[in-house]
Amino acid sequence: MSTPLTPGPAKKSLGQHFLFDPSILARVATAGGSVEGKTVIEVGPGPGGLTRALLDSGAARLLAVELDDRFAEGLSLWPEARARNGEEARLHIHHGDALAANLPALVQDIGGSLPAMIVANLPYNVGTPMLVEWLKTGQHEGAAWRGTMVLMFQKEVALRICAAPDEDHYGRLAVLSQAVTRPRIALTLPPGAFRPPPKVDSAVVVLDPLPEAECFSDLASLEKVTAAAFGQRRKMLRAALKSLPGAVEALATAKIDPTRRAETLTQAEFRALTTAWRASA
Ligand code: SAM
């Protein structure tokens, strides 16, 4: 069995903070439920601690997407990355940028099944854009491609994903995340759990996909409305939404008091406002 690689110096530009404690890694691997027999995508396997835990927890196919040459090459030498004794490889390394990769197509290429779970200790510098991209592109060839996502972020970002109206961290990221998933914080970790330690606490967020009938399908429009509404979050909506033509008028259609602030609007109200704005455009 392969153990995690010796990482060498961490690259700050790639957000590298590694986990090596097997008990923590086992908890992260299964925080979103059993991975036994499932197809899993891991973004940024690094030296492979979480990769090892996912394989040991029974993942049937693991697509690991890594930008750093050292780790992509090292992990591709693991025995699980080769077909053996008539059994296909369980571990498949894609050497490249996860933001530029077509993840569902890669899963299909390796014979995995969709929807796939995504389990990752994400690089802090690009974790939020990655999540937003995955939230926006939930369908591949007309069907859901991502299942439950188990993602490690800075704790501050995790709080922003899970926040409710009127809470300090409530904003665009909460509204977008909760339009298509039900997120919850599964565990938090102090800086000392990582090598090298980051400056802040981290947290694992589990995002279970909402049933299709409960999802809001037009995330691109919701993104525009939330960007305008929270762009000036202390202002009343009638002022904040001026930057988006037609949005102030849509408040009346959606029956939302224009003197309210964005941080008080529920998920349902943001959906109603977005639908009204899109219908008027
Ligand atoms: N999973 C490992 C662990 O938990 O120890 C490493 C996590 S480290 C926080 C983030 C990893 O993502 C690093 O290995 C880094 O090289 C990789 N990475 C950074 N940007 C990436 C990108 N755009 N696409 C793919 N991998 C990336």
PDB file of C-alpha atoms and ligand atoms in Angstrom:
ATOM      1  CA  MET A   1       0.000   0.000   0.000  1.00  0.00           C
ATOM      2  CA  SER A   2       1.351   3.446  -0.874  1.00  0.00           C
ATOM      3  CA  THR A   3       1.727   6.063   1.797  1.00  0.00           C
ATOM      4  CA  PRO A   4       1.580   9.806   1.114  1.00  0.00           C
ATOM      5  CA  LEU A   5       4.512  11.239  -0.812  1.00  0.00           C
ATOM      6  CA  THR A   6       7.160  13.366   0.851  1.00  0.00           C
ATOM      7  CA  PRO A   7       5.909  16.777  -0.186  1.00  0.00           C
ATOM      8  CA  GLY A   8       9.118  18.821  -0.355  1.00  0.00           C
ATOM      9  CA  PRO A   9       8.696  22.589  -0.057  1.00  0.00           C
ATOM     10  CA  ALA A  10       5.070  23.745  -0.215  1.00  0.00           C
ATOM     11  CA  LYS A  11       4.196  26.149  -3.039  1.00  0.00           C
ATOM     12  CA  LYS A  12       2.300  29.122  -1.643  1.00  0.00           C
ATOM     13  CA  SER A  13       1.072  30.077  -5.117  1.00  0.00           C
ATOM     14  CA  LEU A  14      -0.799  26.741  -5.286  1.00  0.00           C
ATOM     15  CA  GLY A  15      -2.357  27.122  -1.815  1.00  0.00           C
ATOM     16  CA  GLN A  16      -0.498  24.096  -0.476  1.00  0.00           C
ATOM     17  CA  HIS A  17      -1.309  23.152   3.141  1.00  0.00           C
ATOM     18  CA  PHE A  18      -1.120  19.401   3.608  1.00  0.00           C
ATOM     19  CA  LEU A  19      -2.905  16.975   5.924  1.00  0.00           C
ATOM     20  CA  PHE A  20      -1.100  13.875   7.168  1.00  0.00           C
ATOM     21  CA  ASP A  21      -3.051  12.723  10.265  1.00  0.00           C
ATOM     22  CA  PRO A  22      -4.783   9.484   9.187  1.00  0.00           C
ATOM     23  CA  SER A  23      -7.661   9.885  11.665  1.00  0.00           C
ATOM     24  CA  ILE A  24      -8.462  13.393  10.376  1.00  0.00           C
ATOM     25  CA  LEU A  25      -8.140  12.230   6.767  1.00  0.00           C
ATOM     26  CA  ALA A  26     -10.504   9.287   7.355  1.00  0.00           C
ATOM     27  CA  ARG A  27     -13.079  11.682   8.841  1.00  0.00           C
ATOM     28  CA  VAL A  28     -12.799  14.058   5.881  1.00  0.00           C
ATOM     29  CA  ALA A  29     -13.035  11.195   3.361  1.00  0.00           C
ATOM     30  CA  THR A  30     -16.347   9.974   4.807  1.00  0.00           C
ATOM     31  CA  ALA A  31     -17.812  13.284   6.048  1.00  0.00           C
ATOM     32  CA  GLY A  32     -20.359  13.217   3.226  1.00  0.00           C
ATOM     33  CA  GLY A  33     -21.309   9.564   3.791  1.00  0.00           C
ATOM     34  CA  SER A  34     -19.746   6.312   2.604  1.00  0.00           C
ATOM     35  CA  VAL A  35     -17.612   6.453  -0.540  1.00  0.00           C
ATOM     36  CA  GLU A  36     -17.669   2.640  -0.858  1.00  0.00           C
ATOM     37  CA  GLY A  37     -18.151   1.627  -4.495  1.00  0.00           C
ATOM     38  CA  LYS A  38     -18.537   5.247  -5.623  1.00  0.00           C
ATOM     39  CA  THR A  39     -16.816   7.423  -8.191  1.00  0.00           C
ATOM     40  CA  VAL A  40     -15.028  10.306  -6.479  1.00  0.00           C
ATOM     41  CA  ILE A  41     -13.263  13.376  -7.859  1.00  0.00           C
ATOM     42  CA  GLU A  42     -10.458  14.786  -5.726  1.00  0.00           C
ATOM     43  CA  VAL A  43      -9.123  18.200  -6.680  1.00  0.00           C
ATOM     44  CA  GLY A  44      -5.573  18.854  -5.524  1.00  0.00           C
ATOM     45  CA  PRO A  45      -4.462  15.502  -4.072  1.00  0.00           C
ATOM     46  CA  GLY A  46      -1.004  16.935  -3.256  1.00  0.00           C
ATOM     47  CA  PRO A  47       1.107  14.265  -1.523  1.00  0.00           C
ATOM     48  CA  GLY A  48      -1.922  11.974  -1.381  1.00  0.00           C
ATOM     49  CA  GLY A  49      -3.063  11.787   2.261  1.00  0.00           C
ATOM     50  CA  LEU A  50      -6.739  12.257   1.395  1.00  0.00           C
ATOM     51  CA  THR A  51      -6.268  10.172  -1.757  1.00  0.00           C
ATOM     52  CA  ARG A  52      -5.032   7.305   0.429  1.00  0.00           C
ATOM     53  CA  ALA A  53      -7.997   7.717   2.808  1.00  0.00           C
ATOM     54  CA  LEU A  54     -10.501   7.713  -0.089  1.00  0.00           C
ATOM     55  CA  LEU A  55      -8.980   4.549  -1.569  1.00  0.00           C
ATOM     56  CA  ASP A  56      -8.890   2.874   1.862  1.00  0.00           C
ATOM     57  CA  SER A  57     -12.548   3.857   2.371  1.00  0.00           C
ATOM     58  CA  GLY A  58     -13.487   1.887  -0.750  1.00  0.00           C
ATOM     59  CA  ALA A  59     -13.859   4.467  -3.547  1.00  0.00           C
ATOM     60  CA  ALA A  60     -14.311   2.432  -6.737  1.00  0.00           C
ATOM     61  CA  ARG A  61     -12.885   5.046  -9.112  1.00  0.00           C
ATOM     62  CA  LEU A  62     -10.908   8.083  -8.008  1.00  0.00           C
ATOM     63  CA  LEU A  63     -10.121  10.893 -10.437  1.00  0.00           C
ATOM     64  CA  ALA A  64      -7.438  13.102  -8.895  1.00  0.00           C
ATOM     65  CA  VAL A  65      -6.761  16.434 -10.619  1.00  0.00           C
ATOM     66  CA  GLU A  66      -3.429  18.034  -9.692  1.00  0.00           C
ATOM     67  CA  LEU A  67      -1.557  21.019 -11.097  1.00  0.00           C
ATOM     68  CA  ASP A  68       1.793  20.428  -9.361  1.00  0.00           C
ATOM     69  CA  ASP A  69       4.079  18.198 -11.505  1.00  0.00           C
ATOM     70  CA  ARG A  70       5.728  16.612  -8.446  1.00  0.00           C
ATOM     71  CA  PHE A  71       2.484  15.183  -7.103  1.00  0.00           C
ATOM     72  CA  ALA A  72       0.883  14.304 -10.441  1.00  0.00           C
ATOM     73  CA  GLU A  73       3.965  12.246 -11.328  1.00  0.00           C
ATOM     74  CA  GLY A  74       4.410  10.703  -7.876  1.00  0.00           C
ATOM     75  CA  LEU A  75       0.779   9.612  -7.493  1.00  0.00           C
ATOM     76  CA  SER A  76       0.672   8.094 -10.978  1.00  0.00           C
ATOM     77  CA  LEU A  77       3.267   5.562  -9.695  1.00  0.00           C
ATOM     78  CA  TRP A  78       0.940   4.251  -6.965  1.00  0.00           C
ATOM     79  CA  PRO A  79      -0.134   0.619  -7.576  1.00  0.00           C
ATOM     80  CA  GLU A  80      -3.799   1.675  -7.610  1.00  0.00           C
ATOM     81  CA  ALA A  81      -3.026   3.791 -10.688  1.00  0.00           C
ATOM     82  CA  ARG A  82      -2.288   0.632 -12.709  1.00  0.00           C
ATOM     83  CA  ALA A  83      -4.535  -2.184 -13.897  1.00  0.00           C
ATOM     84  CA  ARG A  84      -3.592  -5.364 -11.985  1.00  0.00           C
ATOM     85  CA  ASN A  85      -4.697  -8.988 -11.956  1.00  0.00           C
ATOM     86  CA  GLY A  86      -7.403  -8.306 -14.501  1.00  0.00           C
ATOM     87  CA  GLU A  87      -8.781  -5.415 -12.417  1.00  0.00           C
ATOM     88  CA  GLU A  88      -8.927  -1.898 -13.798  1.00  0.00           C
ATOM     89  CA  ALA A  89      -7.027   0.941 -12.155  1.00  0.00           C
ATOM     90  CA  ARG A  90      -8.943   2.634  -9.321  1.00  0.00           C
ATOM     91  CA  LEU A  91      -6.835   5.811  -9.276  1.00  0.00           C
ATOM     92  CA  HIS A  92      -6.588   8.096 -12.308  1.00  0.00           C
ATOM     93  CA  ILE A  93      -4.417  11.196 -12.232  1.00  0.00           C
ATOM     94  CA  HIS A  94      -5.239  14.161 -14.441  1.00  0.00           C
ATOM     95  CA  HIS A  95      -2.277  16.533 -14.535  1.00  0.00           C
ATOM     96  CA  GLY A  96      -3.731  19.995 -15.049  1.00  0.00           C
ATOM     97  CA  ASP A  97      -5.796  22.903 -13.754  1.00  0.00           C
ATOM     98  CA  ALA A  98      -9.090  21.764 -12.242  1.00  0.00           C
ATOM     99  CA  LEU A  99     -10.681  25.101 -13.187  1.00  0.00           C
ATOM    100  CA  ALA A 100      -9.974  24.448 -16.859  1.00  0.00           C
ATOM    101  CA  ALA A 101     -10.826  20.723 -16.797  1.00  0.00           C
ATOM    102  CA  ASN A 102     -14.102  19.198 -17.964  1.00  0.00           C
ATOM    103  CA  LEU A 103     -14.545  17.064 -14.853  1.00  0.00           C
ATOM    104  CA  PRO A 104     -17.618  15.034 -15.921  1.00  0.00           C
ATOM    105  CA  ALA A 105     -16.016  14.209 -19.281  1.00  0.00           C
ATOM    106  CA  LEU A 106     -12.843  13.065 -17.482  1.00  0.00           C
ATOM    107  CA  VAL A 107     -14.949  10.845 -15.196  1.00  0.00           C
ATOM    108  CA  GLN A 108     -16.561   9.269 -18.241  1.00  0.00           C
ATOM    109  CA  ASP A 109     -13.137   8.775 -19.849  1.00  0.00           C
ATOM    110  CA  ILE A 110     -11.932   6.712 -16.872  1.00  0.00           C
ATOM    111  CA  GLY A 111     -15.076   4.579 -16.804  1.00  0.00           C
ATOM    112  CA  GLY A 112     -16.486   6.218 -13.670  1.00  0.00           C
ATOM    113  CA  SER A 113     -20.158   6.816 -13.024  1.00  0.00           C
ATOM    114  CA  LEU A 114     -22.047  10.094 -12.732  1.00  0.00           C
ATOM    115  CA  PRO A 115     -23.076  11.793 -10.545  1.00  0.00           C
ATOM    116  CA  ALA A 116     -19.660  11.667  -8.874  1.00  0.00           C
ATOM    117  CA  MET A 117     -18.836  12.861  -5.374  1.00  0.00           C
ATOM    118  CA  ILE A 118     -16.252  15.644  -5.078  1.00  0.00           C
ATOM    119  CA  VAL A 119     -14.029  15.365  -1.997  1.00  0.00           C
ATOM    120  CA  ALA A 120     -11.194  17.861  -1.688  1.00  0.00           C
ATOM    121  CA  ASN A 121      -8.998  19.919   0.575  1.00  0.00           C
ATOM    122  CA  LEU A 122      -9.163  22.854  -1.804  1.00  0.00           C
ATOM    123  CA  PRO A 123      -6.369  25.344  -2.466  1.00  0.00           C
ATOM    124  CA  TYR A 124      -7.443  28.445  -0.532  1.00  0.00           C
ATOM    125  CA  ASN A 125      -6.654  30.869  -3.346  1.00  0.00           C
ATOM    126  CA  VAL A 126      -9.045  29.278  -5.875  1.00  0.00           C
ATOM    127  CA  GLY A 127     -11.480  27.318  -3.682  1.00  0.00           C
ATOM    128  CA  THR A 128     -14.365  29.790  -3.982  1.00  0.00           C
ATOM    129  CA  PRO A 129     -14.221  30.185  -7.814  1.00  0.00           C
ATOM    130  CA  MET A 130     -14.061  26.398  -8.111  1.00  0.00           C
ATOM    131  CA  LEU A 131     -17.170  25.958  -5.967  1.00  0.00           C
ATOM    132  CA  VAL A 132     -19.107  28.658  -7.856  1.00  0.00           C
ATOM    133  CA  GLU A 133     -18.185  27.048 -11.175  1.00  0.00           C
ATOM    134  CA  TRP A 134     -19.366  23.617  -9.974  1.00  0.00           C
ATOM    135  CA  LEU A 135     -22.601  25.100  -8.602  1.00  0.00           C
ATOM    136  CA  LYS A 136     -23.296  26.802 -11.935  1.00  0.00           C
ATOM    137  CA  THR A 137     -22.498  23.809 -14.120  1.00  0.00           C
ATOM    138  CA  GLY A 138     -24.404  21.047 -12.385  1.00  0.00           C
ATOM    139  CA  GLN A 139     -25.569  19.332 -15.582  1.00  0.00           C
ATOM    140  CA  HIS A 140     -23.591  17.318 -18.102  1.00  0.00           C
ATOM    141  CA  GLU A 141     -25.342  15.908 -21.174  1.00  0.00           C
ATOM    142  CA  GLY A 142     -28.711  16.680 -19.574  1.00  0.00           C
ATOM    143  CA  ALA A 143     -28.093  14.964 -16.231  1.00  0.00           C
ATOM    144  CA  ALA A 144     -26.550  15.877 -12.866  1.00  0.00           C
ATOM    145  CA  TRP A 145     -22.782  15.224 -12.879  1.00  0.00           C
ATOM    146  CA  ARG A 146     -21.873  16.113  -9.301  1.00  0.00           C
ATOM    147  CA  GLY A 147     -23.255  14.395  -6.239  1.00  0.00           C
ATOM    148  CA  THR A 148     -22.412  15.305  -2.665  1.00  0.00           C
ATOM    149  CA  MET A 149     -19.430  17.655  -2.367  1.00  0.00           C
ATOM    150  CA  VAL A 150     -17.133  17.496   0.681  1.00  0.00           C
ATOM    151  CA  LEU A 151     -14.890  20.529   0.510  1.00  0.00           C
ATOM    152  CA  MET A 152     -12.334  22.039   2.877  1.00  0.00           C
ATOM    153  CA  PHE A 153     -12.195  25.845   2.926  1.00  0.00           C
ATOM    154  CA  GLN A 154     -10.976  28.555   5.225  1.00  0.00           C
ATOM    155  CA  LYS A 155     -13.527  28.583   8.074  1.00  0.00           C
ATOM    156  CA  GLU A 156     -14.615  32.099   7.088  1.00  0.00           C
ATOM    157  CA  VAL A 157     -15.586  30.855   3.595  1.00  0.00           C
ATOM    158  CA  ALA A 158     -17.371  27.820   5.083  1.00  0.00           C
ATOM    159  CA  LEU A 159     -19.460  30.166   7.255  1.00  0.00           C
ATOM    160  CA  ARG A 160     -20.306  32.254   4.183  1.00  0.00           C
ATOM    161  CA  ILE A 161     -21.520  29.176   2.293  1.00  0.00           C
ATOM    162  CA  CYS A 162     -23.790  28.000   5.123  1.00  0.00           C
ATOM    163  CA  ALA A 163     -25.085  31.371   6.435  1.00  0.00           C
ATOM    164  CA  ALA A 164     -28.785  32.218   6.820  1.00  0.00           C
ATOM    165  CA  PRO A 165     -30.441  35.639   6.227  1.00  0.00           C
ATOM    166  CA  ASP A 166     -29.571  38.312   8.792  1.00  0.00           C
ATOM    167  CA  GLU A 167     -26.380  36.484   9.820  1.00  0.00           C
ATOM    168  CA  ASP A 168     -23.055  38.313   9.476  1.00  0.00           C
ATOM    169  CA  HIS A 169     -21.675  35.934   6.840  1.00  0.00           C
ATOM    170  CA  TYR A 170     -24.822  35.884   4.673  1.00  0.00           C
ATOM    171  CA  GLY A 171     -24.191  37.009   1.112  1.00  0.00           C
ATOM    172  CA  ARG A 172     -23.842  35.974  -2.502  1.00  0.00           C
ATOM    173  CA  LEU A 173     -22.026  32.705  -1.739  1.00  0.00           C
ATOM    174  CA  ALA A 174     -24.789  31.503   0.642  1.00  0.00           C
ATOM    175  CA  VAL A 175     -27.557  32.328  -1.832  1.00  0.00           C
ATOM    176  CA  LEU A 176     -25.794  30.634  -4.771  1.00  0.00           C
ATOM    177  CA  SER A 177     -24.796  27.566  -2.741  1.00  0.00           C
ATOM    178  CA  GLN A 178     -28.238  27.114  -1.218  1.00  0.00           C
ATOM    179  CA  ALA A 179     -29.970  27.513  -4.595  1.00  0.00           C
ATOM    180  CA  VAL A 180     -28.813  24.028  -5.608  1.00  0.00           C
ATOM    181  CA  THR A 181     -27.430  22.337  -2.470  1.00  0.00           C
ATOM    182  CA  ARG A 182     -28.026  21.981   1.251  1.00  0.00           C
ATOM    183  CA  PRO A 183     -24.679  22.873   2.871  1.00  0.00           C
ATOM    184  CA  ARG A 184     -23.520  22.161   6.434  1.00  0.00           C
ATOM    185  CA  ILE A 185     -20.212  22.388   8.289  1.00  0.00           C
ATOM    186  CA  ALA A 186     -19.074  18.859   9.184  1.00  0.00           C
ATOM    187  CA  LEU A 187     -15.851  19.623  11.040  1.00  0.00           C
ATOM    188  CA  THR A 188     -13.452  22.432  11.767  1.00  0.00           C
ATOM    189  CA  LEU A 189      -9.680  22.155  12.001  1.00  0.00           C
ATOM    190  CA  PRO A 190      -7.089  24.446  13.623  1.00  0.00           C
ATOM    191  CA  PRO A 191      -4.028  25.663  11.661  1.00  0.00           C
ATOM    192  CA  GLY A 192      -1.822  23.104  13.479  1.00  0.00           C
ATOM    193  CA  ALA A 193      -3.563  20.218  11.685  1.00  0.00           C
ATOM    194  CA  PHE A 194      -1.808  21.219   8.425  1.00  0.00           C
ATOM    195  CA  ARG A 195       1.781  21.371   7.162  1.00  0.00           C
ATOM    196  CA  PRO A 196       2.660  24.152   6.681  1.00  0.00           C
ATOM    197  CA  PRO A 197      -0.025  25.648   8.958  1.00  0.00           C
ATOM    198  CA  PRO A 198      -2.262  28.278   7.355  1.00  0.00           C
ATOM    199  CA  LYS A 199      -2.955  31.517   9.235  1.00  0.00           C
ATOM    200  CA  VAL A 200      -6.614  30.724   9.951  1.00  0.00           C
ATOM    201  CA  ASP A 201      -8.943  27.875  10.965  1.00  0.00           C
ATOM    202  CA  SER A 202     -10.342  25.594   8.256  1.00  0.00           C
ATOM    203  CA  ALA A 203     -13.673  23.797   7.942  1.00  0.00           C
ATOM    204  CA  VAL A 204     -15.110  20.965   5.884  1.00  0.00           C
ATOM    205  CA  VAL A 205     -18.431  21.776   4.243  1.00  0.00           C
ATOM    206  CA  VAL A 206     -20.713  18.990   3.028  1.00  0.00           C
ATOM    207  CA  LEU A 207     -22.992  20.162   0.212  1.00  0.00           C
ATOM    208  CA  ASP A 208     -25.760  17.672  -0.571  1.00  0.00           C
ATOM    209  CA  PRO A 209     -27.479  18.341  -3.907  1.00  0.00           C
ATOM    210  CA  LEU A 210     -31.092  19.473  -3.619  1.00  0.00           C
ATOM    211  CA  PRO A 211     -33.666  17.319  -5.418  1.00  0.00           C
ATOM    212  CA  GLU A 212     -33.961  18.613  -8.985  1.00  0.00           C
ATOM    213  CA  ALA A 213     -37.466  20.013  -8.385  1.00  0.00           C
ATOM    214  CA  GLU A 214     -36.107  22.196  -5.531  1.00  0.00           C
ATOM    215  CA  CYS A 215     -33.125  23.601  -7.463  1.00  0.00           C
ATOM    216  CA  PHE A 216     -33.131  27.087  -8.958  1.00  0.00           C
ATOM    217  CA  SER A 217     -32.080  26.511 -12.529  1.00  0.00           C
ATOM    218  CA  ASP A 218     -30.857  29.961 -13.615  1.00  0.00           C
ATOM    219  CA  LEU A 219     -27.769  30.447 -11.481  1.00  0.00           C
ATOM    220  CA  ALA A 220     -26.233  32.825 -14.031  1.00  0.00           C
ATOM    221  CA  SER A 221     -29.074  35.326 -13.454  1.00  0.00           C
ATOM    222  CA  LEU A 222     -29.068  34.718  -9.691  1.00  0.00           C
ATOM    223  CA  GLU A 223     -25.356  35.488  -9.705  1.00  0.00           C
ATOM    224  CA  LYS A 224     -25.970  38.856 -11.395  1.00  0.00           C
ATOM    225  CA  VAL A 225     -28.810  39.789  -9.025  1.00  0.00           C
ATOM    226  CA  THR A 226     -26.867  38.805  -5.893  1.00  0.00           C
ATOM    227  CA  ALA A 227     -23.727  40.582  -7.129  1.00  0.00           C
ATOM    228  CA  ALA A 228     -25.727  43.820  -7.491  1.00  0.00           C
ATOM    229  CA  ALA A 229     -27.737  43.370  -4.270  1.00  0.00           C
ATOM    230  CA  PHE A 230     -24.751  42.540  -2.050  1.00  0.00           C
ATOM    231  CA  GLY A 231     -22.369  44.860  -3.923  1.00  0.00           C
ATOM    232  CA  GLN A 232     -23.594  47.587  -1.613  1.00  0.00           C
ATOM    233  CA  ARG A 233     -25.029  45.469   1.180  1.00  0.00           C
ATOM    234  CA  ARG A 234     -25.628  48.305   3.656  1.00  0.00           C
ATOM    235  CA  LYS A 235     -27.798  50.187   1.154  1.00  0.00           C
ATOM    236  CA  MET A 236     -31.523  49.688   0.616  1.00  0.00           C
ATOM    237  CA  LEU A 237     -32.300  47.421  -2.323  1.00  0.00           C
ATOM    238  CA  ARG A 238     -33.799  50.286  -4.335  1.00  0.00           C
ATOM    239  CA  ALA A 239     -30.334  51.911  -4.319  1.00  0.00           C
ATOM    240  CA  ALA A 240     -28.131  48.812  -4.438  1.00  0.00           C
ATOM    241  CA  LEU A 241     -29.963  47.322  -7.445  1.00  0.00           C
ATOM    242  CA  LYS A 242     -29.611  50.457  -9.600  1.00  0.00           C
ATOM    243  CA  SER A 243     -26.434  48.967 -11.084  1.00  0.00           C
ATOM    244  CA  LEU A 244     -28.515  46.213 -12.735  1.00  0.00           C
ATOM    245  CA  PRO A 245     -30.972  47.603 -15.301  1.00  0.00           C
ATOM    246  CA  GLY A 246     -34.545  46.411 -14.605  1.00  0.00           C
ATOM    247  CA  ALA A 247     -33.796  45.017 -11.146  1.00  0.00           C
ATOM    248  CA  VAL A 248     -35.340  47.866  -9.117  1.00  0.00           C
ATOM    249  CA  GLU A 249     -38.580  47.496 -11.106  1.00  0.00           C
ATOM    250  CA  ALA A 250     -38.497  43.724 -10.528  1.00  0.00           C
ATOM    251  CA  LEU A 251     -38.717  44.314  -6.755  1.00  0.00           C
ATOM    252  CA  ALA A 252     -42.383  45.314  -7.141  1.00  0.00           C
ATOM    253  CA  THR A 253     -43.211  42.266  -9.272  1.00  0.00           C
ATOM    254  CA  ALA A 254     -41.567  40.039  -6.659  1.00  0.00           C
ATOM    255  CA  LYS A 255     -43.486  41.884  -3.890  1.00  0.00           C
ATOM    256  CA  ILE A 256     -40.298  42.854  -2.048  1.00  0.00           C
ATOM    257  CA  ASP A 257     -40.179  46.105  -0.063  1.00  0.00           C
ATOM    258  CA  PRO A 258     -37.508  48.253  -1.813  1.00  0.00           C
ATOM    259  CA  THR A 259     -36.382  49.735   1.521  1.00  0.00           C
ATOM    260  CA  ARG A 260     -35.114  46.343   2.709  1.00  0.00           C
ATOM    261  CA  ARG A 261     -31.438  45.365   2.510  1.00  0.00           C
ATOM    262  CA  ALA A 262     -30.062  42.367   0.612  1.00  0.00           C
ATOM    263  CA  GLU A 263     -28.934  40.628   3.799  1.00  0.00           C
ATOM    264  CA  THR A 264     -32.582  40.230   4.927  1.00  0.00           C
ATOM    265  CA  LEU A 265     -33.837  38.470   1.777  1.00  0.00           C
ATOM    266  CA  THR A 266     -34.537  34.755   1.987  1.00  0.00           C
ATOM    267  CA  GLN A 267     -33.551  32.206  -0.639  1.00  0.00           C
ATOM    268  CA  ALA A 268     -37.189  32.180  -1.853  1.00  0.00           C
ATOM    269  CA  GLU A 269     -37.212  35.995  -2.192  1.00  0.00           C
ATOM    270  CA  PHE A 270     -33.953  35.997  -4.169  1.00  0.00           C
ATOM    271  CA  ARG A 271     -35.436  33.378  -6.472  1.00  0.00           C
ATOM    272  CA  ALA A 272     -38.622  35.430  -6.941  1.00  0.00           C
ATOM    273  CA  LEU A 273     -36.617  38.620  -7.598  1.00  0.00           C
ATOM    274  CA  THR A 274     -34.362  36.863 -10.116  1.00  0.00           C
ATOM    275  CA  THR A 275     -37.322  35.312 -11.927  1.00  0.00           C
ATOM    276  CA  ALA A 276     -39.064  38.711 -12.123  1.00  0.00           C
ATOM    277  CA  TRP A 277     -35.888  40.442 -13.330  1.00  0.00           C
ATOM    278  CA  ARG A 278     -35.209  37.799 -15.986  1.00  0.00           C
ATOM    279  CA  ALA A 279     -38.836  37.931 -17.221  1.00  0.00           C
ATOM    280  CA  SER A 280     -38.582  41.726 -17.661  1.00  0.00           C
ATOM    281  CA  ALA A 281     -35.212  41.697 -19.438  1.00  0.00           C
TER     282      ALA A 281
HETATM  283  N1  SAM B   1      -5.200  17.096  -0.697  1.00  0.00           N
HETATM  284  C1  SAM B   1      -3.909  17.424  -0.133  1.00  0.00           C
HETATM  285  C2  SAM B   1      -3.978  17.364   1.369  1.00  0.00           C
HETATM  286  O1  SAM B   1      -5.092  17.449   1.905  1.00  0.00           O
HETATM  287  O2  SAM B   1      -2.923  17.251   2.002  1.00  0.00           O
HETATM  288  C3  SAM B   1      -3.410  18.792  -0.616  1.00  0.00           C
HETATM  289  C4  SAM B   1      -4.333  19.948  -0.363  1.00  0.00           C
HETATM  290  S1  SAM B   1      -3.606  21.527  -0.710  1.00  0.00           S
HETATM  291  C5  SAM B   1      -4.620  22.553   0.327  1.00  0.00           C
HETATM  292  C6  SAM B   1      -4.252  21.971  -2.332  1.00  0.00           C
HETATM  293  C7  SAM B   1      -3.724  21.151  -3.491  1.00  0.00           C
HETATM  294  O3  SAM B   1      -4.326  21.644  -4.696  1.00  0.00           O
HETATM  295  C8  SAM B   1      -2.225  21.231  -3.736  1.00  0.00           C
HETATM  296  O4  SAM B   1      -1.700  19.956  -3.958  1.00  0.00           O
HETATM  297  C9  SAM B   1      -2.076  22.095  -5.011  1.00  0.00           C
HETATM  298  O5  SAM B   1      -0.935  21.787  -5.771  1.00  0.00           O
HETATM  299  C10 SAM B   1      -3.369  21.752  -5.738  1.00  0.00           C
HETATM  300  N2  SAM B   1      -3.851  22.795  -6.666  1.00  0.00           N
HETATM  301  C11 SAM B   1      -3.767  24.131  -6.538  1.00  0.00           C
HETATM  302  N3  SAM B   1      -4.388  24.757  -7.552  1.00  0.00           N
HETATM  303  C12 SAM B   1      -4.897  23.778  -8.343  1.00  0.00           C
HETATM  304  C13 SAM B   1      -5.644  23.790  -9.559  1.00  0.00           C
HETATM  305  N4  SAM B   1      -6.000  24.944 -10.144  1.00  0.00           N
HETATM  306  N5  SAM B   1      -5.998  22.609 -10.102  1.00  0.00           N
HETATM  307  C14 SAM B   1      -5.632  21.437  -9.513  1.00  0.00           C
HETATM  308  N6  SAM B   1      -4.921  21.369  -8.364  1.00  0.00           N
HETATM  309  C15 SAM B   1      -4.553  22.519  -7.785  1.00  0.00           C
END
